[in-house]
CSV table of C-alpha atoms and ligand atoms in Angstrom, one decimal:
chain,number,residue,atom,x,y,z
A,1,UNK,CA,2.9,18.6,-10.8
A,2,UNK,CA,2.7,14.6,-11.3
A,3,UNK,CA,5.3,13.3,-14.6
A,4,UNK,CA,3.6,9.7,-13.8
A,5,UNK,CA,2.4,7.6,-12.4
A,6,UNK,CA,4.4,5.6,-10.3
A,7,UNK,CA,3.3,2.7,-8.4
A,8,UNK,CA,-0.1,1.5,-7.2
A,9,UNK,CA,-0.1,-0.2,-3.7
A,10,UNK,CA,-2.0,-3.4,-2.5
A,11,UNK,CA,-2.0,-4.5,1.5
A,12,UNK,CA,-1.3,-8.5,2.1
A,13,UNK,CA,-1.5,-10.5,4.5
A,14,UNK,CA,2.4,-12.9,3.2
A,15,UNK,CA,4.6,-10.8,1.3
A,16,UNK,CA,6.0,-14.6,0.0
A,17,UNK,CA,2.3,-15.5,-0.5
A,18,UNK,CA,1.1,-12.5,-2.5
A,19,UNK,CA,4.5,-12.4,-5.3
A,20,UNK,CA,3.8,-16.1,-5.7
A,21,UNK,CA,0.4,-15.3,-6.6
A,22,UNK,CA,0.9,-12.0,-9.0
A,23,UNK,CA,3.9,-14.5,-10.4
A,24,UNK,CA,1.9,-17.5,-11.6
A,25,UNK,CA,-0.9,-15.2,-11.5
A,26,UNK,CA,-0.1,-12.7,-14.4
A,27,UNK,CA,3.8,-13.6,-14.4
A,28,UNK,CA,4.4,-10.0,-13.0
A,29,UNK,CA,8.9,-10.6,-11.6
A,30,UNK,CA,10.3,-8.5,-8.6
A,31,UNK,CA,12.8,-5.6,-9.3
A,32,UNK,CA,13.1,-4.1,-6.3
A,33,UNK,CA,11.9,-5.4,-2.3
A,34,UNK,CA,13.4,-4.4,1.3
A,35,UNK,CA,12.1,-3.4,4.4
A,36,UNK,CA,11.4,-0.8,5.6
A,37,UNK,CA,11.3,-0.2,9.1
A,38,UNK,CA,9.6,3.3,9.7
A,39,UNK,CA,6.3,2.6,7.4
A,40,UNK,CA,6.7,-1.3,9.6
A,41,UNK,CA,6.1,-2.8,6.0
A,42,UNK,CA,7.9,-6.1,4.1
A,43,UNK,CA,7.5,-4.7,-0.1
A,44,UNK,CA,8.2,-5.5,-2.8
A,45,UNK,CA,8.0,-3.6,-6.4
A,46,UNK,CA,6.5,-6.0,-9.5
A,47,UNK,CA,6.8,-5.1,-13.3
A,48,UNK,CA,6.1,-7.0,-16.1
A,49,UNK,CA,8.9,-8.5,-18.0
A,50,UNK,CA,10.2,-6.2,-20.6
A,51,UNK,CA,9.0,-3.1,-19.1
A,52,UNK,CA,10.6,-0.2,-19.0
A,53,UNK,CA,12.9,1.6,-16.7
A,54,UNK,CA,10.6,3.9,-15.1
A,55,UNK,CA,6.9,1.9,-16.1
A,56,UNK,CA,4.4,2.1,-12.8
A,57,UNK,CA,5.2,-0.7,-11.0
A,58,UNK,CA,3.1,-2.5,-8.5
A,59,UNK,CA,3.7,-2.9,-4.5
A,60,UNK,CA,3.4,-5.2,-2.8
A,61,UNK,CA,2.7,-4.3,1.1
A,62,UNK,CA,3.2,-6.5,4.2
A,63,UNK,CA,3.1,-5.4,7.9
A,64,UNK,CA,6.1,-6.1,9.6
A,65,UNK,CA,4.6,-5.1,13.2
A,66,UNK,CA,0.5,-5.6,14.5
A,67,UNK,CA,0.3,-1.7,15.0
A,68,UNK,CA,1.2,-0.8,11.6
A,69,UNK,CA,-0.5,1.1,8.9
A,70,UNK,CA,-0.7,-1.9,7.0
A,71,UNK,CA,-1.5,-4.5,10.1
A,72,UNK,CA,-4.4,-1.4,10.2
A,73,UNK,CA,-5.3,-1.3,7.5
A,74,UNK,CA,-5.6,-5.1,6.6
A,75,UNK,CA,-8.2,-5.3,9.9
A,76,UNK,CA,-10.3,-3.0,9.1
A,77,UNK,CA,-10.6,-3.8,5.4
A,78,UNK,CA,-8.8,-7.1,4.8
A,79,UNK,CA,-6.2,-7.3,0.9
A,80,UNK,CA,-6.8,-5.0,-1.3
A,81,UNK,CA,-6.1,-1.3,-3.0
A,82,UNK,CA,-3.8,0.5,-0.3
A,83,UNK,CA,-2.4,3.4,-2.3
A,84,UNK,CA,-1.7,5.5,-5.5
A,85,UNK,CA,1.3,6.9,-6.0
A,86,UNK,CA,3.0,10.1,-8.1
A,87,UNK,CA,5.7,10.6,-8.6
A,88,UNK,CA,7.4,13.9,-9.0
A,89,UNK,CA,11.0,15.6,-9.8
A,90,UNK,CA,10.8,17.9,-6.5
A,91,UNK,CA,8.7,16.3,-3.9
A,92,UNK,CA,8.6,19.4,-1.0
A,93,UNK,CA,7.2,21.7,-4.2
A,94,UNK,CA,4.2,19.5,-4.7
A,95,UNK,CA,3.6,19.7,-1.4
A,96,UNK,CA,3.6,23.1,-0.5
A,97,UNK,CA,1.5,23.0,-4.2
A,98,UNK,CA,-0.7,21.0,-2.3
A,99,UNK,CA,-1.1,22.4,1.1
A,100,UNK,CA,-1.5,26.0,-1.0
A,101,UNK,CA,-4.8,24.4,-2.5
A,102,UNK,CA,-5.7,23.2,1.4
A,103,UNK,CA,-5.3,19.7,1.3
A,104,UNK,CA,-3.4,17.7,4.2
A,105,UNK,CA,0.3,16.1,4.2
A,106,UNK,CA,0.0,13.6,6.8
A,107,UNK,CA,4.6,14.5,7.9
A,108,UNK,CA,5.5,17.8,7.3
A,109,UNK,CA,8.6,17.0,5.7
A,110,UNK,CA,9.1,14.3,3.2
A,111,UNK,CA,10.2,10.2,4.9
A,112,UNK,CA,12.5,7.7,2.7
A,113,UNK,CA,11.0,5.7,0.5
A,114,UNK,CA,10.8,2.7,-1.5
A,115,UNK,CA,14.9,2.7,-3.1
A,116,UNK,CA,15.7,5.5,-1.2
A,117,UNK,CA,13.1,7.7,-2.0
A,118,UNK,CA,11.6,10.7,-1.1
A,119,UNK,CA,7.7,10.9,-0.1
A,120,UNK,CA,4.9,12.1,1.3
A,121,UNK,CA,1.2,11.2,1.6
A,122,UNK,CA,-2.1,13.3,1.1
A,123,UNK,CA,-4.6,12.2,3.6
A,124,UNK,CA,-7.5,10.8,1.8
A,125,UNK,CA,-10.9,12.2,3.3
A,126,UNK,CA,-8.7,15.2,1.2
A,127,UNK,CA,-7.9,13.1,-2.1
A,128,UNK,CA,-11.3,11.6,-3.6
A,129,UNK,CA,-11.1,8.7,-0.5
A,130,UNK,CA,-8.1,7.5,-2.1
A,131,UNK,CA,-4.1,8.0,-0.3
A,132,UNK,CA,-2.4,9.6,-2.4
A,133,UNK,CA,1.3,9.2,-2.0
A,134,UNK,CA,3.6,11.4,-3.3
A,135,UNK,CA,8.1,9.9,-5.5
A,136,UNK,CA,10.6,11.8,-5.6
A,137,UNK,CA,13.0,9.1,-6.6
A,138,UNK,CA,16.5,9.0,-5.7
A,139,UNK,CA,18.8,10.8,-8.2
A,140,UNK,CA,19.8,8.0,-9.2
A,141,UNK,CA,17.2,5.7,-9.2
A,142,UNK,CA,14.7,5.8,-12.5
B,1,LIG,C1,-7.4,5.2,6.0
B,1,LIG,N1,-8.3,5.6,5.2
B,1,LIG,C2,-8.6,5.0,4.4
B,1,LIG,C3,-7.3,4.6,3.8
B,1,LIG,N2,-6.3,4.6,5.1
B,1,LIG,N3,-8.8,5.5,2.5
B,1,LIG,C4,-7.9,4.9,1.4
B,1,LIG,N4,-6.9,4.3,1.4
B,1,LIG,C5,-5.9,4.3,2.5
B,1,LIG,N5,-5.8,3.6,3.2
B,1,LIG,C6,-10.0,5.7,5.7
B,1,LIG,C7,-10.2,5.1,6.6
B,1,LIG,O1,-11.3,4.5,6.2
B,1,LIG,C8,-11.2,5.9,7.4
B,1,LIG,O2,-12.6,6.6,7.1
B,1,LIG,C9,-10.1,6.9,7.9
B,1,LIG,O3,-9.5,6.5,6.2
B,1,LIG,C10,-10.1,7.6,8.8
B,1,LIG,O4,-8.6,5.8,8.8
B,1,LIG,P1,-7.6,5.1,10.0
B,1,LIG,O5,-8.2,3.6,9.9
B,1,LIG,O6,-8.3,5.2,11.8
B,1,LIG,O7,-6.6,4.4,9.7
B,1,LIG,P2,-5.9,6.4,10.8
B,1,LIG,O8,-6.4,7.7,10.6
B,1,LIG,O9,-5.0,5.7,11.6
B,1,LIG,O10,-4.2,6.1,9.3
B,1,LIG,C11,-5.0,6.7,8.1
B,1,LIG,C12,-3.6,7.3,7.1
B,1,LIG,C13,-1.9,6.0,7.6
B,1,LIG,C14,-4.0,7.4,6.1
B,1,LIG,C15,-3.1,8.5,8.3
B,1,LIG,O11,-3.2,5.2,6.6
B,1,LIG,C16,-0.8,6.6,7.3
B,1,LIG,O12,-0.2,7.5,8.3
B,1,LIG,N6,-0.5,6.2,5.7
B,1,LIG,C17,0.5,6.2,5.4
B,1,LIG,C18,1.6,6.1,4.9
B,1,LIG,C19,1.7,4.4,5.3
B,1,LIG,O13,0.3,4.1,4.6
B,1,LIG,N7,2.4,3.3,4.7
B,1,LIG,C20,2.6,2.3,4.6
B,1,LIG,C21,2.8,2.0,2.5
B,1,LIG,P3,-13.5,6.6,7.5
B,1,LIG,O14,-14.7,6.8,6.6
B,1,LIG,O15,-14.0,5.3,7.5
B,1,LIG,O16,-13.7,7.3,8.7
B,1,LIG,S1,4.7,2.2,3.2
B,1,LIG,C22,5.1,3.2,1.5
B,1,LIG,O17,4.2,3.2,1.1
B,1,LIG,C23,6.9,3.3,1.5
B,1,LIG,C24,7.1,2.8,2.2
B,1,LIG,C25,6.8,3.6,-0.3
B,1,LIG,O18,5.7,3.5,-0.5
B,1,LIG,O19,8.1,4.0,-0.6
């Protein structure tokens, strides 16, 4: 079902501060950043210098609004790991396979994710306490 570990997402209160911390402490660099209005996030994808295209990235997620999922996560838990994202080739097929196993998907249809990927999420209560994201990269993407 899964072809790669796409990214691991960290909730942060301030995106620019978190980017600077990861750069100055660990040497990670920004590969991509954007705002996703629907998801209520400002986000950045980080990678290690020299990483091959398609390698696992670290996603920093900062809230755009007080009522966003990331704002709620930060209020409840503080900064930290928020999600694990698995790459798939066909998000609808992955959704159907997981539904058939009795797992709850958060959306009835895929929504827009980073860099025009198509995404959905498995409820953390059905995945060992981990919010699992399914990511089908855009056709022109990685
Ligand atoms: C909540 N829970 C989590 C969790 N969030 N467990 C593990 N990881 C998380 N991130 C647990 C809580 O501890 C609680 O358990 C129960 O789930 C209900 O939590 P809640 O605090 O009442 O929160 P809800 O139910 O309002 O929301 C949780 C839910 C939400 C997963 C449905 O966060 C959501 O819709 N997430 C998907 C969208 C998202 O995360 N967007 C931001 C990233 P207890 O035991 O205390 O009851 S956007 C993104 O990722 C895009 C841009 C991309 O990568 O392409």
